[in-house]
Amino acid sequence: MENPLYSITYGLYVVGCFAGDRPAGCVINTCFQVTSENPMLAICLNKNNFTLECIKKNPRFSVSIIAEDTDTMIISSFGFRSSRDADKYAGFGYDEIDGAPAVKGQFCGRLVLDACDFVDCGTHVIVVARLKNSYPGSGTPMTYAYYHKVIKGSAPKNAPTYRETAATAPAAATAPASSAEKPEVRRFRCDVCGYVVESATDLPDDFVCPVCGVDRSHFVEIQ
Ligand SMILES: Cc1cc2nc3c(=O)[nH]c(=O)nc-3n(C[C@H](O)[C@H](O)[C@H](O)COP(=O)(O)O)c2cc1C
């Protein structure tokens, strides 16, 4: 029986903030409107995420609402690496909207917010923020379910709704099957984002993960 928590629906968003004068940010699925008058919103960030550190120092941030046709490489770039050691905006660029960076691309809309309260929830912090401005975009908002079912994407452990699945679980440390038992289709799992690819042969050296963009060396064969 499916865990009822898995029936809670979410969208997908890119948070943009500044780390000093360089842009930072990450993908989140936790964003909701709290009040309608003089709107307040809330997002939920892992305490280890650089994005939270940045917003605590500079409360102005943007939220870009991901559409079904937003470039999925944006999700890969912003959802699986930290701005501590990567320039996630490289290759995309950004616009500065009302003092917050917003990655260039096609989105359903953009929000500009100021964080005004931080609620400690243990591993995560709920950031309560006041809406300062909003800009319409286009497209159909991508739901978390669409991301999992259609894009076949996964979420890393820092996501509040992380679930361990066959795709994200560590590869089984069992002895290799004998050639007689070898399945016809081999499965390889990306050790960065958990994407699983099936192939009758070994993956080619120039294989690149379609979800997070890492090279062949990050794929481990699983049972
Ligand atoms: C689909 C998806 C949903 C995510 N949702 C959240 C979220 O709601 N909150 C969060 O803190 N991290 C979430 N993450 C994980 C962060 O994007 C990820 O940990 C990122 O590397 C943090 O980068 P940073 O250290 O630059 O802030 C999500 C990632 C993905 C791919």
Coordinates of N, CA and C and ligand atoms in Angstrom, one line a residue:
M1 N 0.8 -1.2 0.0 CA 0.0 0.0 0.0 C 0.9 1.2 0.0
E2 N 0.5 2.2 -0.8 CA 1.3 3.4 -1.0 C 1.2 4.3 0.3
N3 N 2.4 4.8 0.7 CA 2.4 5.8 1.8 C 1.6 7.0 1.5
P4 N 0.6 7.4 2.3 CA -0.2 8.6 2.0 C 0.6 9.8 1.8
L5 N 1.8 9.9 2.4 CA 2.6 11.1 2.2 C 2.9 11.3 0.7
Y6 N 3.0 10.2 0.0 CA 3.4 10.2 -1.4 C 2.2 10.8 -2.3
S7 N 1.0 11.0 -1.6 CA -0.1 11.5 -2.4 C -0.2 13.1 -2.3
I8 N 0.7 13.6 -1.5 CA 0.7 15.1 -1.4 C 1.4 15.6 -2.6
T9 N 0.7 16.7 -3.2 CA 1.2 17.2 -4.5 C 2.1 18.4 -4.3
Y10 N 3.0 18.6 -5.2 CA 4.0 19.7 -5.2 C 4.3 20.2 -6.6
G11 N 4.8 21.4 -6.7 CA 5.4 21.9 -8.0 C 6.9 21.8 -7.9
L12 N 7.5 22.4 -8.9 CA 9.0 22.5 -8.9 C 9.4 23.9 -9.2
Y13 N 10.4 24.4 -8.5 CA 10.8 25.8 -8.5 C 12.4 25.9 -8.5
V14 N 12.9 27.0 -9.0 CA 14.3 27.4 -8.9 C 14.3 28.6 -8.0
V15 N 15.0 28.5 -6.9 CA 15.3 29.6 -6.0 C 16.6 30.3 -6.4
G16 N 16.6 31.6 -6.6 CA 17.8 32.4 -6.9 C 18.1 33.4 -5.9
C17 N 19.3 33.4 -5.4 CA 19.7 34.3 -4.4 C 21.2 34.7 -4.6
F18 N 21.6 35.7 -3.9 CA 23.0 36.2 -4.1 C 23.9 35.7 -2.9
A19 N 25.1 35.2 -3.3 CA 26.2 34.9 -2.3 C 27.2 36.0 -2.5
G20 N 27.0 37.1 -1.8 CA 27.9 38.3 -2.1 C 27.4 38.8 -3.4
D21 N 28.3 38.9 -4.4 CA 27.9 39.4 -5.7 C 27.8 38.3 -6.7
R22 N 27.9 37.0 -6.3 CA 27.7 36.0 -7.3 C 26.4 35.3 -7.1
P23 N 25.7 34.8 -8.2 CA 24.4 34.2 -8.0 C 24.5 32.8 -7.5
A24 N 23.6 32.4 -6.7 CA 23.5 31.0 -6.1 C 22.0 30.6 -6.2
G25 N 21.7 29.4 -5.6 CA 20.3 29.0 -5.6 C 20.2 27.5 -5.8
C26 N 19.0 27.0 -5.7 CA 18.8 25.6 -5.9 C 17.3 25.3 -6.3
V27 N 17.1 24.0 -6.7 CA 15.8 23.5 -7.0 C 15.1 23.2 -5.7
I28 N 13.8 23.5 -5.6 CA 13.0 23.0 -4.5 C 11.6 22.5 -5.0
N29 N 11.0 21.7 -4.3 CA 9.6 21.3 -4.6 C 8.7 21.9 -3.5
T30 N 9.2 22.5 -2.5 CA 8.4 22.9 -1.4 C 8.2 24.4 -1.4
C31 N 7.1 24.9 -2.0 CA 6.8 26.3 -2.0 C 5.3 26.4 -2.0
F32 N 4.8 27.2 -1.0 CA 3.3 27.4 -1.0 C 3.0 28.8 -0.5
Q33 N 1.8 29.2 -1.0 CA 1.4 30.6 -0.5 C 0.7 30.4 0.8
V34 N 1.1 31.3 1.7 CA 0.6 31.3 3.1 C -0.6 32.2 3.3
T35 N -0.5 33.4 2.8 CA -1.6 34.4 2.9 C -1.9 35.0 1.6
S36 N -3.1 35.5 1.4 CA -3.5 36.1 0.1 C -3.3 37.6 0.1
E37 N -3.7 38.2 1.3 CA -3.5 39.7 1.4 C -2.1 40.0 1.7
N38 N -1.5 40.9 1.0 CA -0.1 41.3 1.2 C 0.7 39.9 1.2
P39 N 0.6 39.1 0.1 CA 1.0 37.7 0.2 C 2.3 37.4 0.9
M40 N 2.2 36.3 1.7 CA 3.4 35.7 2.2 C 3.5 34.3 1.6
L41 N 4.7 33.8 1.4 CA 4.9 32.4 0.9 C 5.9 31.7 1.9
A42 N 6.0 30.4 1.7 CA 6.9 29.7 2.5 C 7.7 28.7 1.6
I43 N 9.0 28.6 1.8 CA 9.7 27.5 1.2 C 10.5 26.7 2.2
C44 N 10.9 25.5 1.9 CA 11.5 24.7 2.9 C 12.9 24.3 2.4
L45 N 14.0 24.7 3.2 CA 15.4 24.4 2.8 C 16.1 23.6 3.8
N46 N 16.9 22.7 3.3 CA 17.8 21.8 4.1 C 18.8 22.7 4.8
K47 N 19.2 22.4 6.0 CA 20.1 23.2 6.7 C 21.5 23.2 6.1
N48 N 21.8 22.1 5.4 CA 23.1 22.0 4.7 C 23.2 22.7 3.4
N49 N 22.1 23.2 2.9 CA 22.1 23.9 1.6 C 22.6 25.3 1.7
F50 N 23.5 25.6 0.7 CA 24.1 26.9 0.7 C 23.1 28.0 0.5
T51 N 22.0 27.6 -0.2 CA 20.9 28.6 -0.5 C 20.4 29.2 0.8
L52 N 20.2 28.3 1.8 CA 19.7 28.8 3.1 C 20.7 29.8 3.7
E53 N 22.0 29.4 3.7 CA 23.0 30.3 4.2 C 23.0 31.7 3.5
C54 N 22.8 31.7 2.2 CA 22.8 32.9 1.5 C 21.6 33.8 1.8
I55 N 20.4 33.1 1.9 CA 19.2 33.9 2.2 C 19.2 34.5 3.6
K56 N 19.9 33.8 4.5 CA 20.0 34.3 5.9 C 20.8 35.6 5.9
K57 N 21.8 35.6 4.9 CA 22.7 36.8 4.9 C 22.0 38.0 4.0
N58 N 21.4 37.6 3.0 CA 20.7 38.5 2.1 C 19.3 38.0 1.8
P59 N 18.3 38.6 2.4 CA 16.9 38.0 2.4 C 16.2 38.1 1.0
R60 N 16.7 38.8 0.1 CA 16.0 39.0 -1.2 C 16.3 37.7 -2.1
F61 N 15.2 37.1 -2.5 CA 15.4 35.9 -3.4 C 14.3 35.8 -4.5
S62 N 14.6 35.1 -5.5 CA 13.6 34.9 -6.6 C 13.1 33.4 -6.5
V63 N 11.9 33.2 -7.0 CA 11.4 31.8 -7.2 C 10.9 31.8 -8.6
S64 N 11.5 30.9 -9.5 CA 11.1 30.7 -10.8 C 10.3 29.5 -10.9
I65 N 9.0 29.6 -11.4 CA 8.1 28.4 -11.4 C 8.4 27.6 -12.6
I66 N 8.8 26.3 -12.4 CA 9.3 25.5 -13.5 C 8.0 25.0 -14.3
A67 N 8.2 25.0 -15.6 CA 7.1 24.6 -16.5 C 7.5 23.2 -17.1
E68 N 6.5 22.5 -17.7 CA 6.8 21.2 -18.2 C 7.9 21.3 -19.3
D69 N 7.9 22.4 -20.0 CA 8.9 22.6 -21.1 C 10.1 23.4 -20.7
T70 N 10.3 23.7 -19.4 CA 11.6 24.3 -18.9 C 12.7 23.3 -19.2
D71 N 13.9 23.8 -19.7 CA 15.0 23.0 -19.9 C 15.4 22.1 -18.7
T72 N 15.3 20.8 -18.8 CA 15.5 19.9 -17.6 C 17.0 20.0 -17.1
M73 N 17.9 20.5 -18.0 CA 19.3 20.7 -17.5 C 19.3 21.7 -16.4
I74 N 18.3 22.6 -16.3 CA 18.3 23.6 -15.2 C 18.1 22.8 -13.9
I75 N 17.1 21.9 -14.0 CA 16.9 21.1 -12.7 C 18.1 20.3 -12.3
S76 N 18.8 19.8 -13.3 CA 20.0 19.0 -13.1 C 21.1 19.9 -12.4
S77 N 21.3 21.1 -13.1 CA 22.3 22.0 -12.6 C 22.0 22.5 -11.2
F78 N 20.8 22.8 -10.9 CA 20.4 23.5 -9.7 C 20.0 22.5 -8.5
G79 N 19.7 21.2 -8.9 CA 19.2 20.3 -7.9 C 20.1 19.3 -7.4
F80 N 21.3 19.1 -8.0 CA 22.2 18.0 -7.5 C 23.6 18.5 -7.2
R81 N 23.9 19.8 -7.3 CA 25.2 20.3 -6.9 C 25.0 21.5 -6.0
S82 N 26.0 21.9 -5.3 CA 25.9 23.0 -4.4 C 26.6 24.2 -5.0
S83 N 26.0 25.4 -4.9 CA 26.6 26.6 -5.4 C 27.9 26.9 -4.6
R84 N 28.1 26.2 -3.5 CA 29.4 26.4 -2.7 C 30.6 26.1 -3.7
D85 N 30.4 25.1 -4.5 CA 31.5 24.7 -5.4 C 31.2 24.6 -6.9
A86 N 30.0 25.1 -7.3 CA 29.7 25.1 -8.7 C 29.0 26.4 -9.1
D87 N 29.3 26.8 -10.3 CA 28.5 27.9 -10.9 C 27.3 27.3 -11.6
K88 N 26.2 27.3 -10.9 CA 25.0 26.6 -11.5 C 24.5 27.4 -12.7
Y89 N 24.8 28.7 -12.8 CA 24.2 29.5 -13.8 C 25.0 29.5 -15.1
A90 N 26.2 28.8 -15.1 CA 27.0 28.7 -16.3 C 26.3 28.0 -17.4
G91 N 26.3 28.6 -18.5 CA 25.5 28.0 -19.7 C 24.1 28.5 -19.8
F92 N 23.6 29.1 -18.7 CA 22.2 29.6 -18.8 C 22.2 31.1 -18.7
G93 N 23.0 31.6 -17.8 CA 23.0 33.1 -17.5 C 21.8 33.4 -16.6
Y94 N 21.8 34.7 -16.2 CA 20.7 35.1 -15.3 C 20.3 36.6 -15.5
D95 N 19.1 36.9 -15.2 CA 18.6 38.3 -15.1 C 18.5 38.7 -13.7
E96 N 18.9 39.9 -13.4 CA 18.7 40.4 -12.0 C 17.3 41.1 -12.0
I97 N 16.4 40.5 -11.2 CA 15.1 41.0 -11.1 C 14.9 41.6 -9.7
D98 N 14.7 42.9 -9.7 CA 14.5 43.5 -8.4 C 15.5 43.1 -7.3
G99 N 16.7 43.0 -7.8 CA 17.8 42.7 -6.8 C 18.0 41.2 -6.5
A100 N 17.3 40.3 -7.2 CA 17.6 38.9 -7.0 C 17.9 38.2 -8.4
P101 N 18.8 37.3 -8.4 CA 19.1 36.6 -9.7 C 18.0 35.6 -10.0
A102 N 17.7 35.6 -11.3 CA 16.7 34.6 -11.8 C 17.4 33.9 -13.1
V103 N 17.5 32.6 -13.0 CA 18.2 31.9 -14.1 C 17.4 32.2 -15.4
K104 N 18.1 32.4 -16.5 CA 17.4 32.6 -17.8 C 16.7 31.3 -18.3
G105 N 15.6 31.4 -18.9 CA 14.9 30.2 -19.4 C 13.4 30.5 -19.4
Q106 N 12.7 29.4 -19.9 CA 11.3 29.5 -20.0 C 10.6 29.0 -18.7
F107 N 9.9 29.9 -18.0 CA 9.2 29.5 -16.8 C 7.8 30.0 -16.8
C108 N 6.9 29.4 -15.9 CA 5.5 29.8 -15.8 C 5.4 31.2 -15.2
G109 N 6.4 31.6 -14.5 CA 6.4 32.9 -13.8 C 7.5 33.1 -12.9
R110 N 7.7 34.3 -12.4 CA 8.8 34.6 -11.4 C 8.2 35.3 -10.2
L111 N 8.7 35.1 -9.1 CA 8.3 35.8 -7.9 C 9.6 36.4 -7.2
V112 N 9.4 37.5 -6.7 CA 10.6 38.1 -5.9 C 10.1 38.3 -4.5
L113 N 10.9 37.8 -3.6 CA 10.5 37.7 -2.2 C 11.6 38.2 -1.2
D114 N 11.1 38.6 0.0 CA 12.1 38.9 1.1 C 11.8 38.0 2.2
A115 N 12.8 37.2 2.6 CA 12.6 36.3 3.8 C 12.4 37.2 5.0
C116 N 11.4 36.8 5.8 CA 11.2 37.6 7.1 C 11.1 36.7 8.3
D117 N 11.1 35.4 8.1 CA 11.1 34.5 9.3 C 11.7 33.1 9.0
F118 N 12.3 32.5 9.9 CA 13.0 31.2 9.7 C 12.5 30.3 10.8
V119 N 11.8 29.2 10.4 CA 11.2 28.3 11.4 C 12.1 27.0 11.4
D120 N 12.7 26.7 12.5 CA 13.6 25.6 12.6 C 12.7 24.3 12.7
C121 N 13.0 23.4 11.7 CA 12.2 22.1 11.7 C 13.2 20.9 11.8
G122 N 14.3 21.1 12.5 CA 15.3 20.0 12.6 C 16.2 20.0 11.5
T123 N 16.1 19.0 10.5 CA 17.0 19.0 9.4 C 16.8 20.1 8.4
H124 N 15.5 20.7 8.4 CA 15.2 21.7 7.5 C 14.7 23.0 8.2
V125 N 14.6 24.1 7.4 CA 14.1 25.3 7.9 C 13.0 25.8 7.0
I126 N 11.9 26.2 7.5 CA 10.9 26.9 6.7 C 11.2 28.3 6.6
V127 N 11.4 28.8 5.4 CA 11.6 30.3 5.2 C 10.3 30.9 4.9
V128 N 9.9 31.8 5.7 CA 8.6 32.5 5.4 C 9.0 33.9 4.8
A129 N 8.4 34.2 3.7 CA 8.8 35.4 2.9 C 7.7 36.2 2.4
R130 N 7.9 37.5 2.3 CA 6.9 38.4 1.8 C 7.1 38.6 0.3
L131 N 6.0 38.5 -0.4 CA 6.0 38.7 -1.9 C 6.3 40.2 -2.2
K132 N 7.3 40.5 -3.0 CA 7.6 41.9 -3.3 C 7.1 42.2 -4.7
N133 N 7.2 41.2 -5.6 CA 6.8 41.4 -7.0 C 6.6 40.1 -7.7
S134 N 5.8 40.1 -8.8 CA 5.6 38.9 -9.5 C 5.5 39.2 -11.0
Y135 N 6.0 38.3 -11.8 CA 6.1 38.5 -13.3 C 5.6 37.2 -14.0
P136 N 4.6 37.4 -14.8 CA 4.0 36.2 -15.5 C 4.9 35.6 -16.5
G137 N 4.8 34.3 -16.7 CA 5.6 33.6 -17.8 C 4.6 32.9 -18.6
S138 N 5.0 31.7 -19.1 CA 4.1 30.8 -19.9 C 4.4 29.4 -19.6
G139 N 3.4 28.5 -20.0 CA 3.6 27.1 -19.9 C 2.8 26.5 -18.8
T140 N 2.8 25.2 -18.8 CA 2.1 24.4 -17.7 C 3.0 24.1 -16.6
P141 N 2.6 24.5 -15.3 CA 3.5 24.2 -14.2 C 3.9 22.7 -14.1
M142 N 5.1 22.4 -13.9 CA 5.6 21.0 -13.8 C 5.3 20.6 -12.3
T143 N 4.6 19.5 -12.2 CA 4.3 18.9 -10.9 C 5.5 18.0 -10.5
Y144 N 5.6 17.7 -9.2 CA 6.6 16.8 -8.7 C 6.3 15.4 -9.3
A145 N 5.0 15.0 -9.5 CA 4.6 13.7 -10.0 C 5.1 13.6 -11.5
Y146 N 4.9 14.7 -12.3 CA 5.3 14.7 -13.7 C 6.8 14.6 -13.8
Y147 N 7.5 15.2 -12.9 CA 9.0 15.1 -12.9 C 9.4 13.7 -12.6
H148 N 8.7 13.0 -11.7 CA 9.1 11.6 -11.4 C 8.7 10.6 -12.6
K149 N 7.4 10.8 -13.0 CA 6.8 9.8 -13.9 C 7.2 10.1 -15.4
V150 N 7.2 11.3 -15.8 CA 7.5 11.6 -17.2 C 9.0 11.8 -17.5
I151 N 9.6 12.7 -16.6 CA 11.0 13.0 -16.9 C 11.9 11.9 -16.3
K152 N 11.3 11.1 -15.3 CA 12.0 10.0 -14.6 C 13.1 10.5 -13.8
G153 N 12.9 11.7 -13.2 CA 13.9 12.4 -12.4 C 13.8 11.9 -10.9
S154 N 14.8 12.2 -10.2 CA 14.8 11.8 -8.7 C 15.1 13.1 -7.9
A155 N 15.1 12.9 -6.6 CA 15.5 14.1 -5.8 C 16.6 13.6 -4.8
P156 N 17.6 14.5 -4.5 CA 18.6 14.0 -3.6 C 18.2 14.0 -2.2
K157 N 19.0 13.6 -1.3 CA 18.6 13.4 0.2 C 18.3 14.7 0.8
N158 N 18.8 15.8 0.3 CA 18.4 17.1 0.9 C 17.0 17.6 0.7
A159 N 16.3 17.0 -0.3 CA 15.0 17.4 -0.6 C 14.1 16.9 0.6
P160 N 13.2 17.7 1.1 CA 12.3 17.3 2.3 C 11.5 16.1 2.0
T161 N 11.2 15.8 0.7 CA 10.3 14.7 0.3 C 11.1 13.6 -0.2
Y162 N 12.4 13.5 0.0 CA 13.3 12.4 -0.5 C 12.7 11.1 -0.1
R163 N 12.7 10.2 -1.1 CA 12.3 8.8 -0.7 C 13.3 7.9 -1.4
E164 N 13.7 6.9 -0.6 CA 14.7 5.9 -1.2 C 13.9 5.0 -2.1
T165 N 14.4 4.9 -3.4 CA 13.7 4.0 -4.3 C 14.8 3.1 -4.9
A166 N 14.4 2.2 -5.8 CA 15.4 1.3 -6.4 C 16.5 2.1 -7.1
A167 N 16.0 3.3 -7.6 CA 16.9 4.2 -8.4 C 17.9 4.9 -7.4
T168 N 17.5 5.2 -6.2 CA 18.4 6.0 -5.3 C 19.1 5.1 -4.3
A169 N 18.7 3.9 -4.1 CA 19.3 3.0 -3.1 C 20.7 2.7 -3.6
P170 N 21.6 2.5 -2.6 CA 23.0 2.1 -3.0 C 23.0 0.8 -3.8
A171 N 23.8 0.7 -4.7 CA 23.9 -0.5 -5.5 C 24.1 -1.7 -4.7
A172 N 23.4 -2.8 -4.9 CA 23.6 -4.0 -4.1 C 25.0 -4.6 -4.2
A173 N 25.6 -4.9 -3.0 CA 26.9 -5.4 -3.0 C 27.0 -6.9 -3.1
T174 N 26.4 -7.5 -4.1 CA 26.3 -8.9 -4.3 C 27.3 -9.4 -5.3
A175 N 27.7 -10.6 -5.3 CA 28.6 -11.1 -6.2 C 28.0 -11.1 -7.6
P176 N 28.9 -10.8 -8.7 CA 28.3 -10.7 -10.0 C 27.7 -12.0 -10.4
A177 N 26.6 -11.9 -11.2 CA 25.9 -13.1 -11.6 C 26.8 -13.9 -12.6
S178 N 26.6 -15.2 -12.6 CA 27.4 -15.9 -13.6 C 26.9 -15.6 -15.0
S179 N 27.7 -15.9 -16.0 CA 27.3 -15.5 -17.3 C 25.9 -16.2 -17.7
A180 N 25.7 -17.4 -17.2 CA 24.5 -18.1 -17.5 C 23.3 -17.3 -16.9
E181 N 23.5 -16.7 -15.7 CA 22.4 -16.0 -15.0 C 22.2 -14.6 -15.5
K182 N 23.2 -14.1 -16.2 CA 23.2 -12.6 -16.6 C 21.9 -12.2 -17.3
P183 N 21.2 -11.2 -16.8 CA 20.0 -10.7 -17.5 C 20.4 -10.2 -18.8
E184 N 19.4 -10.2 -19.8 CA 19.7 -9.7 -21.1 C 19.9 -8.2 -21.1
V185 N 19.1 -7.5 -20.2 CA 19.2 -6.1 -20.1 C 20.0 -5.7 -18.9
R186 N 21.0 -4.9 -19.1 CA 21.9 -4.5 -18.0 C 21.4 -3.1 -17.5
R187 N 21.5 -2.8 -16.2 CA 21.0 -1.5 -15.6 C 22.2 -0.8 -15.0
F188 N 22.2 0.5 -15.3 CA 23.3 1.3 -14.7 C 22.7 2.5 -14.0
R189 N 23.2 2.8 -12.8 CA 22.6 3.9 -12.0 C 23.6 5.0 -11.9
C190 N 23.1 6.2 -12.1 CA 23.9 7.4 -11.9 C 24.1 7.7 -10.4
D191 N 25.4 7.8 -10.0 CA 25.6 7.9 -8.5 C 25.4 9.4 -8.1
V192 N 25.1 10.3 -9.0 CA 24.8 11.7 -8.6 C 23.3 11.9 -8.5
C193 N 22.5 11.5 -9.5 CA 21.1 11.8 -9.4 C 20.2 10.6 -9.3
G194 N 20.8 9.4 -9.4 CA 20.0 8.2 -9.2 C 19.3 7.7 -10.5
Y195 N 19.5 8.4 -11.6 CA 18.8 8.0 -12.9 C 19.3 6.6 -13.3
V196 N 18.4 5.7 -13.7 CA 18.8 4.4 -14.1 C 18.5 4.2 -15.6
V197 N 19.6 3.7 -16.3 CA 19.4 3.5 -17.7 C 19.6 2.0 -18.0
E198 N 18.8 1.5 -18.9 CA 18.9 0.1 -19.3 C 19.6 0.0 -20.6
S199 N 20.5 -1.0 -20.8 CA 21.2 -1.2 -22.0 C 21.6 -2.6 -22.2
A200 N 21.5 -3.1 -23.4 CA 21.9 -4.5 -23.7 C 23.4 -4.6 -23.6
T201 N 24.1 -3.5 -23.8 CA 25.6 -3.6 -23.8 C 26.1 -2.6 -22.7
D202 N 27.5 -2.6 -22.6 CA 28.1 -1.6 -21.7 C 27.8 -0.2 -22.2
L203 N 27.7 0.8 -21.3 CA 27.5 2.1 -21.7 C 28.7 2.7 -22.5
P204 N 28.5 3.4 -23.6 CA 29.7 4.0 -24.3 C 30.4 5.0 -23.4
D205 N 31.7 5.2 -23.7 CA 32.6 6.1 -22.9 C 32.0 7.5 -22.9
D206 N 31.4 7.9 -24.0 CA 30.9 9.3 -24.1 C 29.5 9.5 -23.6
F207 N 29.0 8.4 -22.9 CA 27.6 8.5 -22.4 C 27.5 9.6 -21.3
V208 N 26.4 10.4 -21.4 CA 26.2 11.5 -20.4 C 24.9 11.3 -19.8
C209 N 24.8 11.5 -18.5 CA 23.5 11.4 -17.8 C 22.5 12.4 -18.3
P210 N 21.3 11.9 -18.9 CA 20.3 12.9 -19.4 C 19.7 13.7 -18.3
V211 N 19.8 13.3 -17.1 CA 19.1 14.1 -16.0 C 20.1 15.1 -15.4
C212 N 21.3 14.6 -15.0 CA 22.2 15.6 -14.3 C 23.4 15.9 -15.1
G213 N 23.7 15.3 -16.2 CA 24.7 15.7 -17.1 C 26.1 15.2 -16.8
V214 N 26.3 14.3 -15.8 CA 27.6 13.8 -15.5 C 28.0 12.7 -16.5
D215 N 29.3 12.4 -16.5 CA 29.8 11.5 -17.5 C 29.7 10.0 -17.1
R216 N 30.1 9.2 -18.0 CA 30.0 7.7 -17.9 C 30.6 7.2 -16.6
S217 N 31.7 7.9 -16.1 CA 32.3 7.3 -14.9 C 31.4 7.3 -13.6
H218 N 30.3 8.1 -13.7 CA 29.4 8.1 -12.6 C 28.3 7.0 -12.6
F219 N 28.4 6.2 -13.6 CA 27.4 5.1 -13.7 C 27.9 3.8 -13.2
V220 N 27.1 3.2 -12.3 CA 27.5 2.0 -11.6 C 26.5 0.9 -12.1
E221 N 27.0 -0.2 -12.4 CA 26.0 -1.3 -12.9 C 25.3 -1.8 -11.6
I222 N 24.0 -2.0 -11.7 CA 23.2 -2.5 -10.6 C 22.5 -3.8 -11.1
Q223 N 21.9 -4.5 -10.1 CA 21.3 -5.8 -10.5 C 19.9 -5.5 -11.1
Ligands
LIG1 C1 13.3 17.6 -7.6 C2 14.1 18.2 -6.5 C3 13.4 18.8 -5.4 C4 14.2 19.3 -4.4 N1 13.5 19.9 -3.3 C5 14.2 20.5 -2.4 C6 13.5 21.3 -1.3 O1 12.3 21.5 -1.3 N2 14.3 21.8 -0.3 C7 15.7 21.7 -0.3 O2 16.3 22.2 0.6 N3 16.3 21.0 -1.3 C8 15.6 20.5 -2.3 N4 16.3 19.8 -3.3 C9 17.7 19.6 -3.2 C10 18.6 20.8 -3.5 O3 18.2 21.4 -4.8 C11 20.0 20.3 -3.6 O4 20.4 19.8 -2.3 C12 21.0 21.4 -4.0 O5 22.2 20.8 -4.3 C13 21.3 22.5 -3.0 O6 22.2 23.4 -3.5 P1 22.9 24.6 -2.6 O7 23.8 23.9 -1.7 O8 23.6 25.4 -3.7 O9 21.8 25.3 -1.9 C14 15.6 19.3 -4.4 C15 16.2 18.7 -5.5 C16 15.5 18.2 -6.6 C17 16.2 17.6 -7.8

